[in-house]
mmCIF file of C-alpha atoms and ligand atoms in Angstrom:
data_model
loop_
_atom_site.group_PDB
_atom_site.id
_atom_site.type_symbol
_atom_site.label_atom_id
_atom_site.label_comp_id
_atom_site.label_asym_id
_atom_site.label_seq_id
_atom_site.Cartn_x
_atom_site.Cartn_y
_atom_site.Cartn_z
ATOM 1 C CA UNK X 1 0.680 -0.242 -0.319
ATOM 2 C CA UNK X 2 1.177 3.562 -0.221
ATOM 3 C CA UNK X 3 1.052 6.125 2.839
ATOM 4 C CA UNK X 4 1.033 9.664 2.659
ATOM 5 C CA UNK X 5 4.306 9.374 6.704
ATOM 6 C CA UNK X 6 4.822 13.508 7.260
ATOM 7 C CA UNK X 7 8.381 12.443 8.484
ATOM 8 C CA UNK X 8 8.954 15.701 10.587
ATOM 9 C CA UNK X 9 7.650 18.166 11.431
ATOM 10 C CA UNK X 10 7.365 21.705 8.822
ATOM 11 C CA UNK X 11 6.725 22.689 5.995
ATOM 12 C CA UNK X 12 4.134 21.242 2.994
ATOM 13 C CA UNK X 13 7.683 19.920 1.031
ATOM 14 C CA UNK X 14 8.329 17.512 4.739
ATOM 15 C CA UNK X 15 5.388 14.866 3.980
ATOM 16 C CA UNK X 16 6.777 11.449 1.168
ATOM 17 C CA UNK X 17 5.028 9.411 -0.314
ATOM 18 C CA UNK X 18 6.404 5.351 1.403
ATOM 19 C CA UNK X 19 5.038 2.189 0.875
ATOM 20 C CA UNK X 20 4.602 -0.029 3.186
ATOM 21 C CA UNK X 21 2.851 -3.631 4.064
ATOM 22 C CA UNK X 22 -1.112 -4.280 3.760
ATOM 23 C CA UNK X 23 -2.637 -4.321 6.833
ATOM 24 C CA UNK X 24 -5.606 -7.532 7.268
ATOM 25 C CA UNK X 25 -8.690 -7.233 9.175
ATOM 26 C CA UNK X 26 -9.338 -7.958 12.501
ATOM 27 C CA UNK X 27 -12.209 -9.928 13.133
ATOM 28 C CA UNK X 28 -14.972 -7.342 13.322
ATOM 29 C CA UNK X 29 -12.686 -4.870 10.656
ATOM 30 C CA UNK X 30 -12.865 -3.978 7.320
ATOM 31 C CA UNK X 31 -10.185 -3.464 4.868
ATOM 32 C CA UNK X 32 -10.897 -0.158 2.295
ATOM 33 C CA UNK X 33 -9.222 0.725 -1.130
ATOM 34 C CA UNK X 34 -9.108 3.590 -0.855
ATOM 35 C CA UNK X 35 -10.481 6.794 -4.030
ATOM 36 C CA UNK X 36 -10.611 9.677 -2.018
ATOM 37 C CA UNK X 37 -9.662 11.003 1.413
ATOM 38 C CA UNK X 38 -10.643 14.127 2.724
ATOM 39 C CA UNK X 39 -8.541 16.352 4.490
ATOM 40 C CA UNK X 40 -8.923 18.049 7.470
ATOM 41 C CA UNK X 41 -7.583 21.532 8.365
ATOM 42 C CA UNK X 42 -6.328 19.258 11.826
ATOM 43 C CA UNK X 43 -3.882 17.286 9.313
ATOM 44 C CA UNK X 44 -2.260 20.987 8.614
ATOM 45 C CA UNK X 45 -1.368 21.540 12.522
ATOM 46 C CA UNK X 46 -0.578 18.536 12.629
ATOM 47 C CA UNK X 47 2.018 18.925 10.123
ATOM 48 C CA UNK X 48 3.347 21.903 11.409
ATOM 49 C CA UNK X 49 3.507 20.165 14.757
ATOM 50 C CA UNK X 50 0.946 22.238 16.765
ATOM 51 C CA UNK X 51 -1.705 18.990 17.235
ATOM 52 C CA UNK X 52 -1.465 17.513 20.404
ATOM 53 C CA UNK X 53 -3.830 14.748 19.914
ATOM 54 C CA UNK X 54 -1.768 13.940 16.328
ATOM 55 C CA UNK X 55 1.401 10.929 16.919
ATOM 56 C CA UNK X 56 4.576 11.467 16.845
ATOM 57 C CA UNK X 57 6.062 11.678 13.697
ATOM 58 C CA UNK X 58 6.920 9.898 11.822
ATOM 59 C CA UNK X 59 2.955 10.047 11.424
ATOM 60 C CA UNK X 60 -0.318 9.748 8.743
ATOM 61 C CA UNK X 61 -2.902 11.698 8.903
ATOM 62 C CA UNK X 62 -6.200 11.463 7.933
ATOM 63 C CA UNK X 63 -8.980 11.142 9.504
ATOM 64 C CA UNK X 64 -12.227 10.001 7.176
ATOM 65 C CA UNK X 65 -12.366 7.858 3.622
ATOM 66 C CA UNK X 66 -14.378 6.994 1.068
ATOM 67 C CA UNK X 67 -13.491 3.651 -1.709
ATOM 68 C CA UNK X 68 -14.269 -0.286 -1.496
ATOM 69 C CA UNK X 69 -14.200 -2.986 0.576
ATOM 70 C CA UNK X 70 -11.817 -5.407 0.052
ATOM 71 C CA UNK X 71 -11.553 -8.039 2.919
ATOM 72 C CA UNK X 72 -14.264 -8.457 6.275
ATOM 73 C CA UNK X 73 -13.310 -9.963 9.139
ATOM 74 C CA UNK X 74 -14.279 -12.821 10.745
ATOM 75 C CA UNK X 75 -17.325 -12.082 12.546
ATOM 76 C CA UNK X 76 -18.009 -8.767 9.509
ATOM 77 C CA UNK X 77 -22.068 -9.211 8.331
ATOM 78 C CA UNK X 78 -23.175 -6.286 7.442
ATOM 79 C CA UNK X 79 -20.386 -5.286 4.564
ATOM 80 C CA UNK X 80 -19.124 -7.044 1.755
ATOM 81 C CA UNK X 81 -16.371 -6.766 -0.818
ATOM 82 C CA UNK X 82 -17.264 -4.380 -3.586
ATOM 83 C CA UNK X 83 -20.083 -2.380 -0.924
ATOM 84 C CA UNK X 84 -17.695 1.004 -1.398
ATOM 85 C CA UNK X 85 -17.948 2.849 1.330
ATOM 86 C CA UNK X 86 -17.263 5.945 3.621
ATOM 87 C CA UNK X 87 -15.174 5.473 6.875
ATOM 88 C CA UNK X 88 -13.950 7.453 9.997
ATOM 89 C CA UNK X 89 -10.228 6.788 10.783
ATOM 90 C CA UNK X 90 -8.403 8.219 13.429
ATOM 91 C CA UNK X 91 -5.066 8.940 11.901
ATOM 92 C CA UNK X 92 -3.777 6.734 9.079
ATOM 93 C CA UNK X 93 -6.594 8.003 6.085
ATOM 94 C CA UNK X 94 -4.014 10.190 4.151
ATOM 95 C CA UNK X 95 -3.419 6.197 1.877
ATOM 96 C CA UNK X 96 -4.526 3.566 -0.468
ATOM 97 C CA UNK X 97 -6.134 1.050 1.768
ATOM 98 C CA UNK X 98 -7.146 1.460 5.213
ATOM 99 C CA UNK X 99 -8.486 -0.824 7.672
ATOM 100 C CA UNK X 100 -11.251 -0.097 9.949
ATOM 101 C CA UNK X 101 -13.586 -0.978 13.064
ATOM 102 C CA UNK X 102 -17.442 -2.067 11.099
ATOM 103 C CA UNK X 103 -18.705 1.082 14.000
ATOM 104 C CA UNK X 104 -16.826 3.485 11.974
ATOM 105 C CA UNK X 105 -17.992 2.179 8.859
ATOM 106 C CA UNK X 106 -20.814 3.812 6.386
ATOM 107 C CA UNK X 107 -22.433 2.868 3.606
ATOM 108 C CA UNK X 108 -23.408 6.440 1.220
ATOM 109 C CA UNK X 109 -26.118 6.846 -1.918
ATOM 110 C CA UNK X 110 -24.964 6.014 -5.113
ATOM 111 C CA UNK X 111 -25.057 8.743 -6.374
ATOM 112 C CA UNK X 112 -22.340 10.580 -4.309
ATOM 113 C CA UNK X 113 -18.683 10.789 -6.255
ATOM 114 C CA UNK X 114 -16.257 9.062 -4.212
ATOM 115 C CA UNK X 115 -14.670 13.182 -3.256
ATOM 116 C CA UNK X 116 -17.760 14.351 -2.139
ATOM 117 C CA UNK X 117 -18.692 10.503 0.417
ATOM 118 C CA UNK X 118 -14.819 11.371 1.622
ATOM 119 C CA UNK X 119 -15.564 14.906 2.121
ATOM 120 C CA UNK X 120 -18.906 13.799 4.210
ATOM 121 C CA UNK X 121 -18.006 12.538 8.233
ATOM 122 C CA UNK X 122 -15.391 15.099 9.360
ATOM 123 C CA UNK X 123 -17.432 18.208 8.023
ATOM 124 C CA UNK X 124 -20.920 17.024 8.877
ATOM 125 C CA UNK X 125 -20.072 15.448 12.546
ATOM 126 C CA UNK X 126 -18.770 18.355 13.492
ATOM 127 C CA UNK X 127 -21.814 20.975 11.844
ATOM 128 C CA UNK X 128 -24.385 18.372 13.007
ATOM 129 C CA UNK X 129 -23.240 18.199 16.805
ATOM 130 C CA UNK X 130 -22.422 21.950 17.295
ATOM 131 C CA UNK X 131 -25.127 23.698 15.386
ATOM 132 C CA UNK X 132 -28.181 20.517 16.422
ATOM 133 C CA UNK X 133 -26.431 19.378 20.033
ATOM 134 C CA UNK X 134 -24.991 21.465 21.383
ATOM 135 C CA UNK X 135 -26.510 25.092 20.163
ATOM 136 C CA UNK X 136 -30.243 23.209 19.796
ATOM 137 C CA UNK X 137 -30.971 25.933 16.975
ATOM 138 C CA UNK X 138 -34.267 26.682 16.326
ATOM 139 C CA UNK X 139 -36.157 27.800 13.090
ATOM 140 C CA UNK X 140 -35.092 31.418 12.729
ATOM 141 C CA UNK X 141 -33.283 32.406 14.911
ATOM 142 C CA UNK X 142 -29.358 34.030 13.808
ATOM 143 C CA UNK X 143 -26.294 31.860 12.761
ATOM 144 C CA UNK X 144 -22.585 33.091 12.385
ATOM 145 C CA UNK X 145 -20.787 31.393 10.772
ATOM 146 C CA UNK X 146 -16.727 31.747 11.372
ATOM 147 C CA UNK X 147 -15.191 30.379 7.575
ATOM 148 C CA UNK X 148 -18.333 29.823 5.979
ATOM 149 C CA UNK X 149 -16.211 28.288 2.882
ATOM 150 C CA UNK X 150 -14.593 25.316 4.316
ATOM 151 C CA UNK X 151 -15.326 22.317 4.647
ATOM 152 C CA UNK X 152 -17.485 22.821 8.227
ATOM 153 C CA UNK X 153 -18.362 26.686 7.292
ATOM 154 C CA UNK X 154 -20.943 24.748 3.904
ATOM 155 C CA UNK X 155 -21.338 21.768 5.526
ATOM 156 C CA UNK X 156 -22.835 24.102 8.171
ATOM 157 C CA UNK X 157 -24.573 26.426 6.595
ATOM 158 C CA UNK X 158 -27.121 23.716 4.739
ATOM 159 C CA UNK X 159 -27.561 22.096 7.987
ATOM 160 C CA UNK X 160 -28.423 25.614 9.518
ATOM 161 C CA UNK X 161 -30.967 25.557 6.062
ATOM 162 C CA UNK X 162 -32.241 22.768 7.136
ATOM 163 C CA UNK X 163 -33.608 24.726 9.998
ATOM 164 C CA UNK X 164 -34.442 27.489 8.232
ATOM 165 C CA UNK X 165 -32.592 29.775 10.708
ATOM 166 C CA UNK X 166 -31.208 33.416 9.457
ATOM 167 C CA UNK X 167 -27.332 32.893 8.797
ATOM 168 C CA UNK X 168 -23.866 34.994 8.531
ATOM 169 C CA UNK X 169 -21.276 33.623 6.992
ATOM 170 C CA UNK X 170 -17.877 35.154 7.084
ATOM 171 C CA UNK X 171 -13.923 34.728 4.565
ATOM 172 C CA UNK X 172 -12.215 35.613 2.246
ATOM 173 C CA UNK X 173 -14.135 38.318 -0.102
ATOM 174 C CA UNK X 174 -13.525 35.967 -3.613
ATOM 175 C CA UNK X 175 -16.043 33.276 -2.230
ATOM 176 C CA UNK X 176 -19.109 35.648 -0.858
ATOM 177 C CA UNK X 177 -21.490 34.908 -4.176
ATOM 178 C CA UNK X 178 -20.263 31.115 -3.398
ATOM 179 C CA UNK X 179 -21.093 31.852 0.187
ATOM 180 C CA UNK X 180 -24.307 33.147 -0.731
ATOM 181 C CA UNK X 181 -25.222 29.882 -4.062
ATOM 182 C CA UNK X 182 -24.504 27.516 -0.469
ATOM 183 C CA UNK X 183 -27.336 29.752 1.399
ATOM 184 C CA UNK X 184 -25.791 31.704 3.493
ATOM 185 C CA UNK X 185 -27.589 35.624 4.092
ATOM 186 C CA UNK X 186 -24.852 38.441 4.613
ATOM 187 C CA UNK X 187 -21.612 37.419 3.711
ATOM 188 C CA UNK X 188 -18.346 39.497 5.391
ATOM 189 C CA UNK X 189 -15.289 39.814 4.331
ATOM 190 C CA UNK X 190 -13.518 39.487 8.361
ATOM 191 C CA UNK X 191 -9.939 39.846 6.611
ATOM 192 C CA UNK X 192 -10.649 43.375 5.846
ATOM 193 C CA UNK X 193 -14.193 44.196 7.125
ATOM 194 C CA UNK X 194 -14.610 45.009 11.237
ATOM 195 C CA UNK X 195 -17.470 41.655 12.025
ATOM 196 C CA UNK X 196 -18.751 42.933 15.001
ATOM 197 C CA UNK X 197 -19.774 45.785 13.631
ATOM 198 C CA UNK X 198 -21.769 44.213 10.498
ATOM 199 C CA UNK X 199 -23.191 42.561 12.650
ATOM 200 C CA UNK X 200 -24.618 45.002 14.439
ATOM 201 C CA UNK X 201 -25.725 46.203 11.738
ATOM 202 C CA UNK X 202 -27.412 43.024 10.672
ATOM 203 C CA UNK X 203 -29.110 42.057 13.642
ATOM 204 C CA UNK X 204 -30.423 46.433 14.676
ATOM 205 C CA UNK X 205 -28.295 45.190 18.011
ATOM 206 C CA UNK X 206 -29.014 42.149 18.820
ATOM 207 C CA UNK X 207 -26.647 39.868 18.138
ATOM 208 C CA UNK X 208 -26.821 36.365 17.188
ATOM 209 C CA UNK X 209 -28.109 33.807 18.416
ATOM 210 C CA UNK X 210 -25.735 30.526 18.085
ATOM 211 C CA UNK X 211 -21.808 30.910 16.509
ATOM 212 C CA UNK X 212 -19.242 28.677 14.951
ATOM 213 C CA UNK X 213 -15.986 29.642 16.044
ATOM 214 C CA UNK X 214 -12.979 27.613 14.684
ATOM 215 C CA UNK X 215 -10.327 30.418 14.975
ATOM 216 C CA UNK X 216 -9.040 30.561 17.843
ATOM 217 C CA UNK X 217 -6.570 33.233 20.262
ATOM 218 C CA UNK X 218 -8.934 36.656 20.027
ATOM 219 C CA UNK X 219 -11.654 35.558 17.945
ATOM 220 C CA UNK X 220 -13.312 33.617 21.325
ATOM 221 C CA UNK X 221 -12.891 37.445 22.223
ATOM 222 C CA UNK X 222 -15.214 39.101 19.495
ATOM 223 C CA UNK X 223 -17.698 35.873 19.315
ATOM 224 C CA UNK X 224 -18.560 35.810 22.851
ATOM 225 C CA UNK X 225 -19.080 39.660 22.615
ATOM 226 C CA UNK X 226 -21.511 39.538 19.734
ATOM 227 C CA UNK X 227 -23.469 36.793 21.340
ATOM 228 C CA UNK X 228 -27.419 37.398 21.881
ATOM 229 C CA UNK X 229 -29.509 37.276 24.851
ATOM 230 C CA UNK X 230 -29.527 33.264 25.522
ATOM 231 C CA UNK X 231 -26.890 33.018 23.015
ATOM 232 C CA UNK X 232 -25.007 30.221 21.944
ATOM 233 C CA UNK X 233 -21.142 29.698 21.485
ATOM 234 C CA UNK X 234 -19.635 26.813 20.142
ATOM 235 C CA UNK X 235 -15.464 26.803 20.032
ATOM 236 C CA UNK X 236 -13.691 23.855 18.532
ATOM 237 C CA UNK X 237 -10.307 24.563 17.385
ATOM 238 C CA UNK X 238 -7.715 27.132 16.545
ATOM 239 C CA UNK X 239 -6.937 27.877 13.516
ATOM 240 C CA UNK X 240 -4.938 31.332 14.656
ATOM 241 C CA UNK X 241 -2.371 29.406 15.220
ATOM 242 C CA UNK X 242 -1.406 27.797 11.648
ATOM 243 C CA UNK X 243 0.369 31.676 10.880
ATOM 244 C CA UNK X 244 2.831 29.907 7.879
ATOM 245 C CA UNK X 245 3.175 27.474 6.110
ATOM 246 C CA UNK X 246 5.782 26.809 8.354
ATOM 247 C CA UNK X 247 5.846 26.242 12.079
ATOM 248 C CA UNK X 248 5.561 29.474 13.739
ATOM 249 C CA UNK X 249 5.375 28.034 17.773
ATOM 250 C CA UNK X 250 6.246 31.097 19.370
ATOM 251 C CA UNK X 251 3.320 32.691 17.256
ATOM 252 C CA UNK X 252 1.098 30.287 17.930
ATOM 253 C CA UNK X 253 2.112 30.434 21.529
ATOM 254 C CA UNK X 254 -0.022 34.487 20.834
ATOM 255 C CA UNK X 255 -2.617 32.709 19.536
ATOM 256 C CA UNK X 256 -3.241 30.313 22.761
ATOM 257 C CA UNK X 257 -2.488 33.203 25.276
ATOM 258 C CA UNK X 258 -4.947 35.127 24.124
ATOM 259 C CA UNK X 259 -7.470 32.342 23.788
ATOM 260 C CA UNK X 260 -9.543 33.549 26.782
ATOM 261 C CA UNK X 261 -11.469 32.611 29.591
ATOM 262 C CA UNK X 262 -14.513 32.157 30.472
ATOM 263 C CA UNK X 263 -15.440 33.365 32.941
ATOM 264 C CA UNK X 264 -19.329 31.933 34.983
ATOM 265 C CA UNK X 265 -20.603 34.879 36.190
ATOM 266 C CA UNK X 266 -20.792 36.921 32.593
ATOM 267 C CA UNK X 267 -22.226 33.373 31.587
ATOM 268 C CA UNK X 268 -25.400 33.255 34.062
ATOM 269 C CA UNK X 269 -25.564 37.392 33.792
ATOM 270 C CA UNK X 270 -26.204 37.370 30.808
ATOM 271 C CA UNK X 271 -27.975 34.637 29.971
ATOM 272 C CA UNK X 272 -25.010 33.411 27.624
ATOM 273 C CA UNK X 273 -23.794 29.466 27.108
ATOM 274 C CA UNK X 274 -20.615 28.471 25.337
ATOM 275 C CA UNK X 275 -19.160 24.559 24.014
ATOM 276 C CA UNK X 276 -16.563 23.291 23.387
ATOM 277 C CA UNK X 277 -17.026 20.649 20.419
ATOM 278 C CA UNK X 278 -13.449 18.738 19.711
ATOM 279 C CA UNK X 279 -15.887 15.624 17.138
ATOM 280 C CA UNK X 280 -12.113 13.214 17.971
ATOM 281 C CA UNK X 281 -12.553 12.614 21.463
ATOM 282 C CA UNK X 282 -16.298 11.033 20.692
ATOM 283 C CA UNK X 283 -15.165 8.336 18.782
ATOM 284 C CA UNK X 284 -16.221 6.104 21.562
ATOM 285 C CA UNK X 285 -19.302 7.190 21.780
ATOM 286 C CA UNK X 286 -20.873 4.738 18.871
ATOM 287 C CA UNK X 287 -24.306 4.935 19.082
ATOM 288 C CA UNK X 288 -24.333 9.424 19.154
ATOM 289 C CA UNK X 289 -22.187 8.627 16.841
ATOM 290 C CA UNK X 290 -24.016 6.379 14.146
ATOM 291 C CA UNK X 291 -27.427 7.984 14.472
ATOM 292 C CA UNK X 292 -26.049 11.174 13.489
ATOM 293 C CA UNK X 293 -24.257 9.848 10.418
ATOM 294 C CA UNK X 294 -27.577 7.956 10.600
ATOM 295 C CA UNK X 295 -29.425 10.816 9.980
ATOM 296 C CA UNK X 296 -26.420 12.879 7.992
ATOM 297 C CA UNK X 297 -26.976 9.284 5.270
ATOM 298 C CA UNK X 298 -31.044 10.308 4.801
ATOM 299 C CA UNK X 299 -30.539 13.776 4.619
ATOM 300 C CA UNK X 300 -27.668 13.491 1.330
ATOM 301 C CA UNK X 301 -29.939 10.475 -0.148
ATOM 302 C CA UNK X 302 -32.673 13.024 0.336
ATOM 303 C CA UNK X 303 -30.372 15.428 -1.736
ATOM 304 C CA UNK X 304 -31.514 18.194 1.214
ATOM 305 C CA UNK X 305 -27.763 17.909 1.710
ATOM 306 C CA UNK X 306 -24.732 18.400 -0.808
ATOM 307 C CA UNK X 307 -20.928 18.285 -0.166
ATOM 308 C CA UNK X 308 -18.533 20.458 -2.170
ATOM 309 C CA UNK X 309 -15.656 19.652 -2.546
ATOM 310 C CA UNK X 310 -13.226 22.662 -3.498
ATOM 311 C CA UNK X 311 -10.758 20.371 -5.543
ATOM 312 C CA UNK X 312 -8.708 16.701 -5.582
ATOM 313 C CA UNK X 313 -5.321 16.673 -5.819
ATOM 314 C CA UNK X 314 -3.505 13.313 -6.141
ATOM 315 C CA UNK X 315 -2.393 10.973 -2.872
ATOM 316 C CA UNK X 316 1.315 11.683 -4.230
ATOM 317 C CA UNK X 317 0.743 15.932 -4.493
ATOM 318 C CA UNK X 318 -0.400 16.273 -0.688
ATOM 319 C CA UNK X 319 1.902 18.777 -0.580
ATOM 320 C CA UNK X 320 -0.218 21.098 -2.876
ATOM 321 C CA UNK X 321 -3.182 20.519 -0.919
ATOM 322 C CA UNK X 322 -1.942 21.564 2.422
ATOM 323 C CA UNK X 323 -0.898 24.932 0.386
ATOM 324 C CA UNK X 324 -3.776 25.203 -1.858
ATOM 325 C CA UNK X 325 -5.435 25.275 1.133
ATOM 326 C CA UNK X 326 -3.210 27.193 3.191
ATOM 327 C CA UNK X 327 -3.008 30.058 1.129
ATOM 328 C CA UNK X 328 -6.862 30.218 1.999
ATOM 329 C CA UNK X 329 -7.866 29.093 -1.722
ATOM 330 C CA UNK X 330 -10.186 26.562 -1.212
ATOM 331 C CA UNK X 331 -14.253 27.225 -0.840
ATOM 332 C CA UNK X 332 -14.669 23.949 0.144
ATOM 333 C CA UNK X 333 -13.642 20.383 1.029
ATOM 334 C CA UNK X 334 -9.889 19.613 -0.288
ATOM 335 C CA UNK X 335 -9.475 15.216 -1.050
ATOM 336 C CA UNK X 336 -7.093 13.450 -2.241
ATOM 337 C CA UNK X 337 -7.624 10.294 -4.641
ATOM 338 C CA UNK X 338 -5.885 7.760 -5.536
HETATM 339 N N1 NAP Q 401 -12.885 20.143 17.288
HETATM 340 C C1 NAP Q 401 -13.410 20.017 15.980
HETATM 341 O O1 NAP Q 401 -13.960 18.014 16.153
HETATM 342 C C2 NAP Q 401 -13.122 20.001 14.257
HETATM 343 C C3 NAP Q 401 -13.346 19.220 13.225
HETATM 344 C C4 NAP Q 401 -13.195 19.487 12.343
HETATM 345 C C5 NAP Q 401 -13.379 21.073 11.768
HETATM 346 N N2 NAP Q 401 -11.825 21.826 12.921
HETATM 347 C C6 NAP Q 401 -12.203 23.440 12.382
HETATM 348 O O2 NAP Q 401 -12.558 24.094 11.526
HETATM 349 C C7 NAP Q 401 -12.264 24.944 11.328
HETATM 350 C C8 NAP Q 401 -12.514 24.620 9.408
HETATM 351 O O3 NAP Q 401 -11.907 23.463 9.152
HETATM 352 P P1 NAP Q 401 -11.943 22.145 7.882
HETATM 353 O O4 NAP Q 401 -10.920 22.025 7.616
HETATM 354 O O5 NAP Q 401 -12.713 22.691 7.591
HETATM 355 O O6 NAP Q 401 -10.958 23.940 6.671
HETATM 356 P P2 NAP Q 401 -11.416 24.704 6.433
HETATM 357 O O7 NAP Q 401 -11.986 25.958 6.433
HETATM 358 O O8 NAP Q 401 -11.282 24.271 4.556
HETATM 359 O O9 NAP Q 401 -9.977 25.776 5.840
HETATM 360 C C9 NAP Q 401 -9.343 26.520 5.024
HETATM 361 C C10 NAP Q 401 -10.002 27.546 5.306
HETATM 362 O O10 NAP Q 401 -10.193 27.842 6.247
HETATM 363 C C11 NAP Q 401 -9.887 29.232 6.544
HETATM 364 N N3 NAP Q 401 -8.088 30.734 7.668
HETATM 365 C C12 NAP Q 401 -8.631 30.273 8.450
HETATM 366 N N4 NAP Q 401 -7.602 30.456 8.652
HETATM 367 C C13 NAP Q 401 -6.920 30.434 8.266
HETATM 368 C C14 NAP Q 401 -5.019 30.437 8.916
HETATM 369 N N5 NAP Q 401 -4.949 30.765 9.404
HETATM 370 N N6 NAP Q 401 -4.791 29.820 7.498
HETATM 371 C C15 NAP Q 401 -5.634 28.966 6.238
HETATM 372 N N7 NAP Q 401 -6.932 29.503 6.369
HETATM 373 C C16 NAP Q 401 -7.194 29.537 6.979
HETATM 374 C C17 NAP Q 401 -9.584 30.207 4.954
HETATM 375 O O11 NAP Q 401 -10.722 30.107 4.782
HETATM 376 P P3 NAP Q 401 -11.159 31.996 5.002
HETATM 377 O O12 NAP Q 401 -9.656 32.650 5.187
HETATM 378 O O13 NAP Q 401 -11.604 33.342 3.389
HETATM 379 O O14 NAP Q 401 -12.383 32.434 5.940
HETATM 380 C C18 NAP Q 401 -9.077 28.651 4.427
HETATM 381 O O15 NAP Q 401 -9.458 28.513 3.163
HETATM 382 C C19 NAP Q 401 -10.340 24.469 11.657
HETATM 383 O O16 NAP Q 401 -9.903 25.191 12.739
HETATM 384 C C20 NAP Q 401 -10.435 23.433 12.061
HETATM 385 O O17 NAP Q 401 -8.966 22.869 13.078
HETATM 386 C C21 NAP Q 401 -12.675 21.412 14.912
#
């Protein structure tokens, strides 16, 4: 099998394609010949050495794949050789072959391509847990989605629209037309405009009901201040720590040091909530994850959710894929193909 390895922390050119022996499935596992592997921002943080969850180098990152089953373990009855599946991988996804426990694999609708299927698991799980489970988004509420042009951002926009919420999205200006076509009602160029000021105008001073913030640092403070009474903020990332293609521990530390410690008395007196989310720490919550995935797959089958693939890159050009994301060029998910 082929894998893309991060042998040491650094710029995208550290990524190396290597050969490894084919893995064999255990009793409750399946082997998948991968056609498409999703890239997540966490992979970039891992390459930079800024992602504490990742294994130490040399490591293979990658949280999700889609492809065909080509071997099944002794106890497996729900999958057969040749089935098309998408799967969550806890690392190891940047490969043309993976083995996963069956609890992490799902059949997907025939009309989705492999790349579209690989764009589903992490982004849609994150967005749906944040919006539906944690923030309990209600029809008529207003949601502020930061990085609305990214993988999680587009998933969140689609899921918010399914709940008939109004969506305010932030992204680089060139993405705004696309954002509107995905369902964003108001787009803000957060790199040049004052987001708080724009939100105040759009909500006539009331603030927003729900905010999804994966940027971290000062952005969490700004988001907290933009909440309406009974508002909920879901914090789930620290992309502010990735300040360039090379590792810069000092600037990453600055992002961490400007991250607020929320004050319980302020939460009480302002009637606000702050949730933290790390889907990567929910792998053992099999029942909850499976229920959410089944809901998502049924919405995909009904055509009410549509994964957006920004670009695909061959597996051995993973470095270019990382550069593309770090240049903020992607509108949608970036996927590696084998
Ligand atoms: N906690 C969890 O369970 C979980 C799960 C999935 C994702 N996340 C987090 O959610 C965020 C989005 O993830 P994603 O995988 O969907 O990625 P993505 O949004 O596709 O990431 C790329 C986009 O992020 C924006 N961005 C913001 N800060 C950036 C920076 N410092 N460098 C480069 N681009 C930056 C850029 O768009 P614009 O500048 O145009 O907005 C860029 O195009 C990340 O912070 C990720 O870590 C967390």
